[in-house]
XYZ file of C-alpha atoms in Angstrom:
689
model
C -27.348 -65.596 37.314
C -30.436 -64.774 38.972
C -30.046 -61.476 40.966
C -27.780 -61.857 43.744
C -29.105 -61.041 47.304
C -25.919 -61.901 49.254
C -25.935 -58.722 51.393
C -29.319 -58.428 52.370
C -29.480 -61.886 53.156
C -27.276 -60.992 56.032
C -30.162 -59.525 57.550
C -31.597 -62.866 58.168
C -28.689 -63.418 60.844
C -30.714 -60.143 62.663
C -31.432 -61.778 66.547
C -34.333 -61.905 69.157
C -35.509 -57.730 69.329
C -33.378 -56.017 66.648
C -34.639 -53.935 63.331
C -35.169 -55.394 60.250
C -35.055 -52.934 57.173
C -36.145 -54.392 54.015
C -38.383 -55.638 51.881
C -41.108 -57.851 51.748
C -39.891 -61.176 50.170
C -36.590 -61.004 52.112
C -39.233 -60.722 55.292
C -40.630 -64.080 54.297
C -37.961 -65.396 55.038
C -36.807 -64.058 57.689
C -40.191 -65.253 59.284
C -39.690 -68.671 58.644
C -36.296 -67.973 59.894
C -38.424 -67.481 63.274
C -41.136 -69.769 62.256
C -38.348 -73.384 62.693
C -39.152 -74.674 59.295
C -37.466 -77.514 58.574
C -37.793 -77.575 54.591
C -38.582 -75.103 51.789
C -38.331 -74.647 48.176
C -40.357 -73.440 45.265
C -40.203 -72.326 41.828
C -39.811 -69.160 40.255
C -42.305 -67.229 38.633
C -43.483 -63.453 39.208
C -44.325 -62.051 41.775
C -42.290 -63.980 44.116
C -39.347 -65.012 42.118
C -36.779 -63.967 44.052
C -38.151 -65.916 46.828
C -35.559 -68.423 45.377
C -32.811 -65.892 44.745
C -32.810 -65.694 48.675
C -32.693 -68.127 49.282
C -30.591 -69.482 47.156
C -27.985 -66.712 48.765
C -28.850 -67.893 52.402
C -27.770 -71.563 52.079
C -24.888 -70.915 54.301
C -27.053 -69.733 56.916
C -30.624 -72.338 56.498
C -27.130 -74.892 57.075
C -25.721 -73.343 59.581
C -29.976 -74.551 61.530
C -30.147 -78.177 59.572
C -33.009 -76.378 56.876
C -33.368 -78.660 53.838
C -32.705 -76.361 50.567
C -34.327 -77.203 47.313
C -34.927 -75.442 43.831
C -37.500 -77.601 42.200
C -38.296 -78.463 38.282
C -41.349 -77.348 37.930
C -44.729 -76.436 40.503
C -45.669 -79.564 41.201
C -42.497 -80.870 42.534
C -42.308 -77.921 44.903
C -46.103 -78.874 46.272
C -44.835 -82.776 46.792
C -42.095 -81.680 49.164
C -45.019 -80.949 51.675
C -45.961 -84.144 51.389
C -43.246 -84.581 54.464
C -45.529 -83.021 56.717
C -48.177 -84.789 56.085
C -46.322 -87.667 58.851
C -44.328 -86.272 61.172
C -43.894 -82.715 62.425
C -41.793 -80.511 60.833
C -42.992 -77.236 59.438
C -41.959 -76.635 55.675
C -43.146 -74.106 53.098
C -42.878 -74.093 49.286
C -42.388 -70.631 46.475
C -44.425 -70.221 43.478
C -47.017 -68.625 41.156
C -50.715 -68.365 41.488
C -52.672 -69.031 39.498
C -50.870 -70.929 36.445
C -48.234 -72.794 39.361
C -51.152 -73.828 41.796
C -52.821 -74.629 38.410
C -49.483 -77.353 38.256
C -49.650 -78.021 41.487
C -52.938 -79.299 42.081
C -52.728 -82.769 42.158
C -50.509 -82.586 44.799
C -52.506 -80.159 46.510
C -55.587 -82.063 46.800
C -53.807 -84.500 47.559
C -52.048 -83.251 50.513
C -55.408 -81.159 51.859
C -57.176 -84.722 51.628
C -54.364 -86.508 53.887
C -54.385 -83.262 55.769
C -51.083 -82.864 57.806
C -48.778 -83.206 61.459
C -46.726 -80.237 60.601
C -47.084 -77.048 59.678
C -47.417 -76.601 56.154
C -47.434 -73.145 53.951
C -48.046 -72.275 49.872
C -46.522 -68.883 49.021
C -48.502 -67.270 46.731
C -47.520 -64.734 44.297
C -51.093 -63.649 43.466
C -49.876 -62.574 39.901
C -53.669 -60.859 39.155
C -54.737 -57.051 37.207
C -53.209 -54.596 35.236
C -49.192 -56.522 35.315
C -49.290 -60.214 35.608
C -48.649 -61.483 33.048
C -51.342 -64.447 32.934
C -54.009 -65.366 32.348
C -56.448 -63.720 34.965
C -57.273 -65.422 37.894
C -57.838 -65.528 41.475
C -56.882 -68.524 44.161
C -59.617 -67.659 46.704
C -61.603 -71.008 44.385
C -58.590 -73.166 44.684
C -58.267 -72.666 48.390
C -62.302 -73.235 48.538
C -62.306 -76.412 46.346
C -59.009 -78.108 47.933
C -60.147 -76.363 52.100
C -57.053 -74.626 52.147
C -56.680 -71.774 54.747
C -55.847 -68.838 52.220
C -54.308 -65.431 54.214
C -53.981 -62.833 52.202
C -52.269 -60.158 55.170
C -52.468 -56.282 54.941
C -49.349 -54.883 53.112
C -47.278 -54.114 56.494
C -43.770 -56.297 57.032
C -45.144 -56.623 60.310
C -48.292 -57.776 60.077
C -47.270 -59.531 57.032
C -44.267 -61.530 59.451
C -46.968 -62.182 61.872
C -49.445 -64.354 59.243
C -46.436 -66.292 58.574
C -45.847 -66.544 61.993
C -49.874 -67.570 62.828
C -49.708 -69.005 59.438
C -47.884 -72.510 60.769
C -49.426 -72.595 64.124
C -53.107 -72.373 62.025
C -52.466 -75.205 59.771
C -50.937 -77.433 62.652
C -54.144 -76.421 64.692
C -56.731 -77.516 62.070
C -53.955 -80.202 60.009
C -54.905 -78.442 57.391
C -51.879 -76.433 54.884
C -52.065 -73.170 54.382
C -51.867 -69.997 50.907
C -50.270 -66.847 51.856
C -51.680 -64.988 49.274
C -48.886 -61.807 48.314
C -49.754 -59.771 45.431
C -47.089 -57.953 43.254
C -47.232 -54.919 45.716
C -46.810 -56.564 48.773
C -43.823 -58.676 47.292
C -41.825 -55.502 47.036
C -43.611 -53.287 49.582
C -40.305 -51.914 52.061
C -41.186 -51.674 55.852
C -39.587 -52.274 59.515
C -40.473 -54.739 62.192
C -38.716 -56.098 65.023
C -36.929 -59.433 64.301
C -37.554 -63.121 66.891
C -34.521 -65.252 67.181
C -34.367 -68.335 64.262
C -35.440 -71.538 65.586
C -33.971 -74.324 64.600
C -36.370 -76.822 63.676
C -37.268 -79.760 66.003
C -36.080 -82.581 62.692
C -33.775 -81.406 60.550
C -30.334 -82.203 58.622
C -28.745 -82.219 61.741
C -31.950 -83.635 63.745
C -32.599 -87.266 62.464
C -35.660 -88.962 62.246
C -35.458 -91.408 64.208
C -38.629 -94.280 63.047
C -41.074 -94.072 60.395
C -44.361 -93.576 60.846
C -46.929 -95.030 58.724
C -51.092 -94.778 59.091
C -53.036 -95.520 56.085
C -56.069 -93.736 56.937
C -53.030 -90.677 55.091
C -53.061 -92.704 52.438
C -55.386 -90.773 50.095
C -56.624 -94.006 49.303
C -61.111 -95.652 49.773
C -62.112 -95.611 52.061
C -59.675 -93.795 53.966
C -60.233 -90.672 51.152
C -63.943 -90.335 53.392
C -63.057 -90.092 56.403
C -60.518 -87.189 55.226
C -63.666 -85.521 53.794
C -65.675 -85.721 56.591
C -62.420 -85.147 59.079
C -62.152 -81.840 57.083
C -65.816 -80.488 57.699
C -66.318 -81.538 61.284
C -63.115 -81.605 63.297
C -60.076 -79.145 60.781
C -62.816 -76.334 59.917
C -64.380 -75.362 63.350
C -60.439 -76.085 64.473
C -59.394 -72.535 61.755
C -62.524 -70.675 62.597
C -61.585 -71.684 66.542
C -57.771 -71.121 66.247
C -58.423 -67.490 63.909
C -61.362 -66.255 66.108
C -58.558 -66.353 69.290
C -55.737 -64.924 67.777
C -57.825 -62.317 66.295
C -55.495 -62.837 62.507
C -58.380 -60.608 61.426
C -58.438 -56.790 62.298
C -61.403 -54.271 63.097
C -60.803 -50.499 62.646
C -63.499 -48.959 64.937
C -64.317 -45.451 63.090
C -66.633 -42.476 63.573
C -69.041 -43.076 61.139
C -70.865 -45.850 62.527
C -73.324 -46.366 60.433
C -71.428 -47.004 57.608
C -68.350 -49.776 57.725
C -66.384 -51.761 54.934
C -64.663 -55.455 54.470
C -61.823 -55.809 52.587
C -59.606 -58.527 51.674
C -56.445 -58.176 53.234
C -54.925 -56.830 50.288
C -56.832 -54.726 49.605
C -56.147 -52.882 53.004
C -53.317 -49.765 51.713
C -55.648 -48.779 48.614
C -59.276 -48.359 50.875
C -57.126 -46.687 53.346
C -55.286 -44.238 50.421
C -58.731 -43.698 49.212
C -60.427 -42.654 52.039
C -57.082 -40.560 52.766
C -57.791 -39.467 49.653
C -60.813 -38.343 50.245
C -60.433 -36.600 53.847
C -61.517 -39.547 56.214
C -58.431 -40.289 57.219
C -55.427 -39.024 58.766
C -51.930 -39.214 57.403
C -50.566 -42.626 60.256
C -54.298 -44.178 58.660
C -56.409 -43.165 61.618
C -60.457 -43.749 59.668
C -63.247 -42.200 60.103
C -65.719 -45.131 58.259
C -64.827 -48.469 60.484
C -63.444 -51.093 58.457
C -62.918 -55.060 58.929
C -59.550 -56.497 57.363
C -59.442 -59.726 56.425
C -56.252 -61.243 56.246
C -57.434 -64.896 55.953
C -60.122 -64.582 53.359
C -61.192 -68.241 53.432
C -62.103 -70.184 55.898
C -64.123 -66.537 56.489
C -65.445 -65.452 60.752
C -69.639 -65.379 60.947
C -69.297 -64.731 64.052
C -67.296 -61.159 63.505
C -68.924 -60.812 60.065
C -72.234 -60.539 61.597
C -70.455 -58.324 64.918
C -69.608 -55.843 62.332
C -72.127 -55.523 60.875
C -74.161 -54.896 63.584
C -76.157 -51.347 63.771
C -74.975 -50.426 60.448
C -76.914 -48.922 57.056
C -74.758 -49.624 54.579
C -71.146 -51.866 54.534
C -69.039 -51.744 51.409
C -66.744 -54.415 50.471
C -64.076 -54.581 48.638
C -62.746 -57.730 47.052
C -61.061 -57.563 43.895
C -61.353 -60.181 41.211
C -64.513 -62.124 40.143
C -66.600 -63.962 41.235
C -67.418 -62.047 44.388
C -66.892 -64.832 46.615
C -67.339 -62.978 49.530
C -70.004 -60.605 48.953
C -72.105 -63.716 48.489
C -70.921 -65.258 51.528
C -71.746 -61.872 53.357
C -74.981 -61.538 51.624
C -75.127 -65.576 53.051
C -74.626 -64.859 56.498
C -76.495 -62.103 57.071
C -78.986 -63.941 55.933
C -78.277 -66.481 57.850
C -78.145 -65.228 61.101
C -81.267 -63.100 60.505
C -79.144 -60.040 60.069
C -81.302 -58.160 57.153
C -81.230 -54.775 58.428
C -77.658 -53.290 56.292
C -78.079 -53.247 53.039
C -74.517 -54.425 51.874
C -72.459 -53.128 47.897
C -69.393 -54.320 46.589
C -69.526 -55.081 43.034
C -72.728 -52.250 42.401
C -70.084 -49.535 42.657
C -66.505 -51.814 41.608
C -65.737 -53.455 39.346
C -66.777 -56.869 38.403
C -63.420 -58.065 37.617
C -60.102 -56.172 36.891
C -56.956 -54.779 39.424
C -58.154 -52.902 42.212
C -56.148 -50.335 41.681
C -56.192 -46.833 43.420
C -57.902 -44.834 41.371
C -60.755 -47.479 41.226
C -60.708 -48.397 44.547
C -61.099 -44.506 45.580
C -63.712 -43.943 42.270
C -65.620 -47.029 43.903
C -65.210 -45.816 47.611
C -66.629 -42.457 47.023
C -69.567 -42.954 45.385
C -70.198 -45.346 48.213
C -69.887 -42.241 50.843
C -71.756 -40.394 48.419
C -68.935 -38.154 47.539
C -69.492 -37.982 43.637
C -68.680 -34.527 43.190
C -64.858 -34.636 44.600
C -64.029 -38.049 42.872
C -65.336 -36.390 39.128
C -63.082 -33.143 40.196
C -59.814 -35.471 41.218
C -61.058 -36.840 37.560
C -60.681 -33.866 35.338
C -57.748 -32.209 37.238
C -55.840 -35.098 35.537
C -57.580 -35.029 32.264
C -56.014 -31.728 32.267
C -52.524 -32.654 32.888
C -52.347 -35.393 30.478
C -53.769 -32.484 28.213
C -50.421 -30.569 29.405
C -48.591 -33.674 29.018
C -50.325 -34.105 25.469
C -50.385 -38.593 24.350
C -47.060 -40.604 25.769
C -46.108 -43.062 23.262
C -47.140 -47.014 23.322
C -44.484 -48.668 24.765
C -45.058 -52.635 23.791
C -43.587 -54.823 25.496
C -41.089 -56.688 23.022
C -37.323 -58.742 23.103
C -34.181 -57.230 24.684
C -31.853 -55.528 22.428
C -29.528 -58.145 21.163
C -31.715 -60.762 22.002
C -30.577 -64.201 20.590
C -34.246 -65.778 20.452
C -35.522 -62.438 18.379
C -33.065 -63.399 15.390
C -35.014 -67.432 15.536
C -38.038 -64.857 14.086
C -36.142 -63.430 11.350
C -35.381 -66.449 10.083
C -38.961 -67.375 10.410
C -40.388 -64.351 8.483
C -37.526 -65.635 6.353
C -38.992 -68.623 5.592
C -42.167 -67.860 4.995
C -41.898 -66.523 2.003
C -40.266 -70.039 -0.298
C -43.714 -72.172 2.185
C -46.048 -69.466 2.880
C -47.721 -69.067 5.865
C -47.445 -72.170 8.925
C -49.107 -73.220 12.240
C -46.687 -72.186 15.003
C -47.863 -73.260 19.049
C -46.119 -71.306 21.196
C -44.964 -71.277 24.679
C -44.507 -69.683 28.006
C -41.590 -67.172 28.182
C -39.139 -64.494 26.339
C -40.065 -66.214 23.325
C -44.032 -65.720 22.857
C -43.089 -61.460 21.715
C -42.974 -63.574 18.539
C -46.659 -62.978 18.733
C -46.634 -58.682 18.818
C -44.900 -56.583 15.840
C -43.282 -57.337 13.720
C -43.253 -60.967 13.252
C -46.701 -61.336 14.492
C -45.896 -65.392 15.219
C -47.587 -67.864 17.851
C -51.269 -69.015 17.333
C -51.644 -70.262 21.256
C -50.397 -70.662 23.868
C -51.236 -73.074 26.532
C -48.526 -73.412 29.550
C -46.038 -73.938 30.176
C -43.863 -76.571 28.594
C -46.775 -77.130 26.913
C -46.280 -76.166 23.807
C -45.603 -79.521 21.534
C -48.419 -81.014 23.608
C -50.614 -78.233 21.907
C -49.874 -78.652 18.371
C -50.806 -83.045 19.168
C -53.817 -82.653 17.557
C -53.801 -79.528 15.139
C -50.308 -81.293 13.567
C -51.580 -84.246 11.241
C -55.063 -81.339 10.073
C -52.547 -79.391 7.970
C -50.858 -80.879 4.032
C -47.638 -78.627 5.120
C -45.654 -79.789 9.264
C -46.403 -76.992 12.005
C -43.465 -75.822 14.056
C -44.020 -75.167 17.720
C -41.919 -73.613 20.480
C -40.412 -74.028 23.140
C -37.493 -72.339 25.507
C -34.903 -74.463 27.656
C -37.297 -73.057 31.063
C -40.450 -75.151 29.635
C -38.613 -78.607 27.968
C -37.710 -79.025 32.443
C -40.607 -77.795 33.243
C -42.864 -80.096 31.929
C -42.184 -79.955 28.059
C -39.630 -82.747 27.775
C -43.158 -85.994 29.511
C -45.685 -84.424 28.774
C -44.736 -82.453 24.644
C -41.966 -84.361 23.628
C -42.303 -88.404 25.409
C -45.976 -87.589 24.314
C -44.701 -86.924 20.242
C -42.073 -89.755 20.162
C -44.785 -92.260 22.177
C -47.632 -91.113 18.924
C -44.951 -91.058 16.166
C -46.690 -87.705 15.827
C -44.922 -85.479 12.730
C -43.903 -81.996 13.412
C -41.198 -79.457 13.967
C -40.062 -78.272 17.934
C -37.892 -75.311 17.618
C -36.299 -75.064 21.564
C -34.751 -71.461 22.786
C -31.136 -72.442 24.904
C -30.312 -69.160 26.527
C -29.175 -70.902 29.134
C -31.741 -69.658 32.051
C -35.281 -69.111 33.108
C -34.806 -65.701 32.042
C -38.448 -64.406 32.151
C -38.215 -65.193 36.118
C -34.844 -63.475 36.206
C -32.700 -65.424 34.807
C -32.710 -68.534 37.509
C -30.453 -71.208 37.154
C -31.830 -74.549 34.932
C -30.555 -77.784 34.395
C -28.160 -77.404 30.830
C -27.702 -73.543 31.659
C -24.475 -72.900 31.329
C -23.041 -72.666 34.965
C -24.066 -74.217 37.960
C -23.690 -72.944 41.110
C -22.050 -76.120 43.994
C -25.420 -76.993 44.581
C -26.741 -78.065 42.140
C -25.486 -81.008 39.931
C -23.163 -80.228 36.722
C -23.528 -80.932 32.829
C -27.530 -82.078 32.148
C -27.615 -82.079 28.459
C -30.731 -81.264 26.708
C -29.362 -83.414 24.145
C -28.895 -86.334 26.082
C -32.144 -86.455 26.929
C -34.018 -86.039 23.493
C -31.938 -88.920 23.000
C -32.891 -91.321 25.242
C -36.506 -90.557 25.230
C -36.540 -91.744 21.298
C -35.562 -88.448 19.244
C -33.857 -89.693 16.174
C -33.761 -85.700 14.480
C -31.796 -82.707 16.572
C -30.143 -80.091 14.482
C -27.977 -77.266 17.093
C -28.097 -74.049 15.086
C -26.314 -70.707 16.282
C -28.733 -68.511 16.737
C -27.620 -65.656 15.159
C -26.572 -66.919 11.506
C -29.963 -66.044 10.898
C -29.226 -67.936 6.956
C -28.339 -70.689 8.881
C -31.336 -70.807 11.026
C -34.080 -70.596 8.055
C -31.433 -72.771 5.860
C -31.817 -75.691 9.118
C -36.028 -74.774 9.708
C -36.673 -75.362 6.073
C -34.778 -78.718 6.361
C -36.529 -79.773 8.407
C -40.259 -78.395 7.266
C -39.501 -80.767 3.609
C -37.803 -83.267 5.344
C -38.580 -87.501 4.514
C -37.615 -88.224 7.831
C -41.082 -88.899 9.867
C -41.217 -88.397 13.531
C -40.264 -84.988 15.697
C -37.120 -82.412 14.175
C -35.454 -80.703 17.106
C -33.549 -77.847 17.038
C -32.366 -76.920 19.363
C -31.577 -72.550 18.629
C -28.089 -71.088 21.008
C -27.413 -68.445 21.878
C -26.987 -66.566 25.802
C -28.881 -64.780 27.380
C -27.928 -61.726 25.908
C -29.064 -59.446 29.732
C -26.267 -62.609 30.875
C -23.671 -61.855 28.531
C -23.522 -58.029 29.609
C -24.476 -58.945 33.323
C -20.871 -60.661 33.349
C -18.888 -58.645 30.334
C -19.586 -55.374 31.716
C -17.474 -55.615 34.822
C -14.105 -57.142 32.595
C -14.803 -54.245 30.660
C -14.930 -51.826 33.257
C -11.601 -53.679 34.875
C -9.914 -53.654 31.821
C -10.418 -49.945 31.580
C -9.242 -49.205 34.146
C -6.373 -50.709 34.607
C -5.455 -49.208 31.199
C -5.691 -52.782 28.722
C -7.067 -52.734 25.801
C -10.686 -52.983 24.899
C -12.899 -53.690 21.274
C -16.543 -52.848 20.747
C -18.490 -54.590 17.906
C -20.747 -51.842 17.125
C -23.050 -52.155 13.701
C -23.855 -48.905 11.770
C -25.390 -48.363 8.218
C -24.513 -46.134 5.002
C -26.662 -43.360 4.775
C -25.691 -43.589 0.791
C -26.866 -46.808 0.577
C -29.634 -47.012 2.711
C -32.738 -46.989 0.131
C -35.452 -45.817 2.617
C -36.209 -48.942 2.231
C -37.107 -50.131 5.646
C -37.242 -54.386 5.343
C -34.399 -54.618 7.931
C -36.643 -52.884 10.292
C -39.842 -55.394 9.974
C -37.006 -58.088 10.370
C -35.933 -57.409 12.894
C -37.757 -55.183 15.550
C -35.020 -54.067 17.780
C -35.360 -51.219 19.351
C -31.222 -50.474 18.291
C -32.711 -50.158 14.433
C -34.427 -47.056 14.048
C -34.803 -43.815 11.271
C -33.959 -40.540 11.624
C -33.779 -37.859 8.592
C -31.985 -38.320 5.743
C -28.950 -36.025 5.398
C -29.069 -36.043 1.542
C -31.362 -32.825 1.037
C -32.710 -34.273 -2.563
C -34.130 -37.491 -1.080
C -37.176 -37.289 1.840
C -36.952 -40.846 3.186
C -35.710 -40.975 6.284
C -33.014 -43.997 6.254
C -32.122 -46.389 8.927
C -29.582 -46.097 11.967
C -28.012 -48.002 14.648
C -28.358 -45.674 17.580
C -26.802 -46.035 20.596
C -27.744 -48.910 22.693
C -26.481 -52.136 20.209
C -24.947 -54.018 21.788
C -22.810 -55.739 18.404
C -25.361 -59.256 18.695
C -25.027 -58.155 13.905
C -28.736 -59.905 13.558
C -29.104 -56.536 11.582
C -26.365 -57.275 9.496
C -26.756 -61.124 8.958
C -30.745 -59.722 8.129
C -29.562 -57.745 5.308
C -27.475 -60.905 4.234
C -29.789 -63.814 4.425
C -33.230 -61.205 2.361
C -31.067 -60.131 0.500
C -31.570 -56.643 1.238
C -28.960 -53.748 0.283
C -25.817 -54.044 1.450
C -26.778 -50.874 3.646
C -24.667 -52.439 7.113
C -20.942 -52.085 8.177
C -19.611 -53.902 11.594
C -17.727 -51.532 13.428
C -14.894 -52.016 16.182
C -14.360 -48.957 18.843
C -11.458 -49.649 20.368
C -10.493 -48.181 24.490
C -6.640 -48.084 25.375
C -5.578 -49.009 22.083
C -2.271 -49.775 21.650
C 0.235 -47.934 19.652
C -0.701 -49.833 16.787
C -3.970 -49.373 16.497
C -3.071 -46.063 16.515
C -0.368 -46.522 13.512
C -3.636 -48.095 11.306
C -5.638 -45.407 12.446
C -3.692 -42.782 10.864
C -2.967 -44.512 7.896
C -5.865 -46.170 7.172
C -8.252 -43.601 4.022
C -10.829 -40.903 4.926
C -13.784 -40.536 3.207
């Protein structure tokens, strides 16, 4: 199933004063246990998917402490868990991807922030912004400001991240406000070490029960209580948070000899900033900088006194703030003006890009301009260009389906169907199947959110003279699709065709379990069927097809698009995620081989004499193992198709050739290891070419 941390979770048992070595995600979990957390939950999503994997593998350790662990159905469910901290002095934490996950959770988070908390409440956010992001480009900062949830952005350093988790709970309780701990992808996977503390059993837990329920109408989010809550946020909670941040020195000031200059950076940008200064010869290998730095490990609320004190006596200060709008830069400008500090010149987005990820090169370029060292930067760029010229241009590597992916054949079937029906509108959804929008398929006209494909199709479908198609994964089905899409469509008696990719896992986030996964761990309920859920909600037309049978998939799709049945037609395209299938098969095959047992591996190939060189098979497949090579026939110049090593024997190439009536050049071969005497006899008696 999902990535296993069974060996690594033993580090969560480290006692007082021992040394932890490892990855930040595991360190965050250790910090939660050291903080006496009562409950944890979340929903998988990069870059914090592994938080849930770690928690699931550490259930034994958490059970000993009485900590409740829950894999939530979506981010809204995770955020709603934090409601336990509204009435009771229980510390709780949930983790999910931002900003899309934060948007899903916004209803619960807004109510949580309004009501306030007794126990510390923490949201661990995977900030997925920049070049490596898989989502729309937004920041969490605006959400924090809108709901007045304090935003922690720790310096990417394990001791600091652990400290901010622990202090984050204290800040939450001191100000009766939930906090967000923002971790960029590099921070999530940074390696390091820190001295551990003893795990704290929570005061209230599965082993230490709540004796009496607490009721306080002042914590219910209904008028007139909401008006008092809003006033309490501004008059009490905010000043309490500012006082705590100042007293505990959560933000850091690093002195430097160049006192007329200064850099203010988000905590998450500290490593890029110090690396740029090291490259420019203005910081040593231990991080001691000649330029003073104010590192904001808490980016909201900001601390005016600290900003004014840092800027005092300086001629110029650079703000290193990733993304837009420039919330921090504008707030610093306003703060300096309000406090009468008009002498310092503030630089920021005039030297650094307004939008986009602040990579090492981007930050280096901006700081070099700030310090008047542009010639140094120009020489670096010149060397990079020379290196690139020497290496030559690297070939493009667009993302795509894995080898043998069960979702690829469905889109091959759609391309074949287009020959009969013409092009049709397809509303896409979040998931691996979104690779359908790339060559060679180029299918999927819109994508509006996880599980929202069918809902986004509701206004488009009636405007076409023929039926439209919607794509959804089984992960999207359970996350949001069943209610927002399918129930909505049935209730409104909409027409249309929905294809659900049933690959068995939340594959795009690391193959975590779903309610309909083929097997479950002991902590999850078995046999939650999509088919029964569809029937229960009133869908009257449901058919299940084997993804790899391209002809059957195309036939079922055509039937759905031409049927007299009025209403939603659902096709469940079933085929286990190939990555998970291979993860299960390879150890078994390896064991059989080591024991001398007979094993058979299927491989497909191309008969070079039959191949016409048309390459329609490649345009219908896009499989990385189906490619071309020089024609061995000296009288023929067109390259022929070939299947290279890496083929997992899914059979799509042959299925496509048959369903689309292409040349019959594909053959199926069985590679036998540890053959029996019968295999050897058969091989010896078989005719040779």
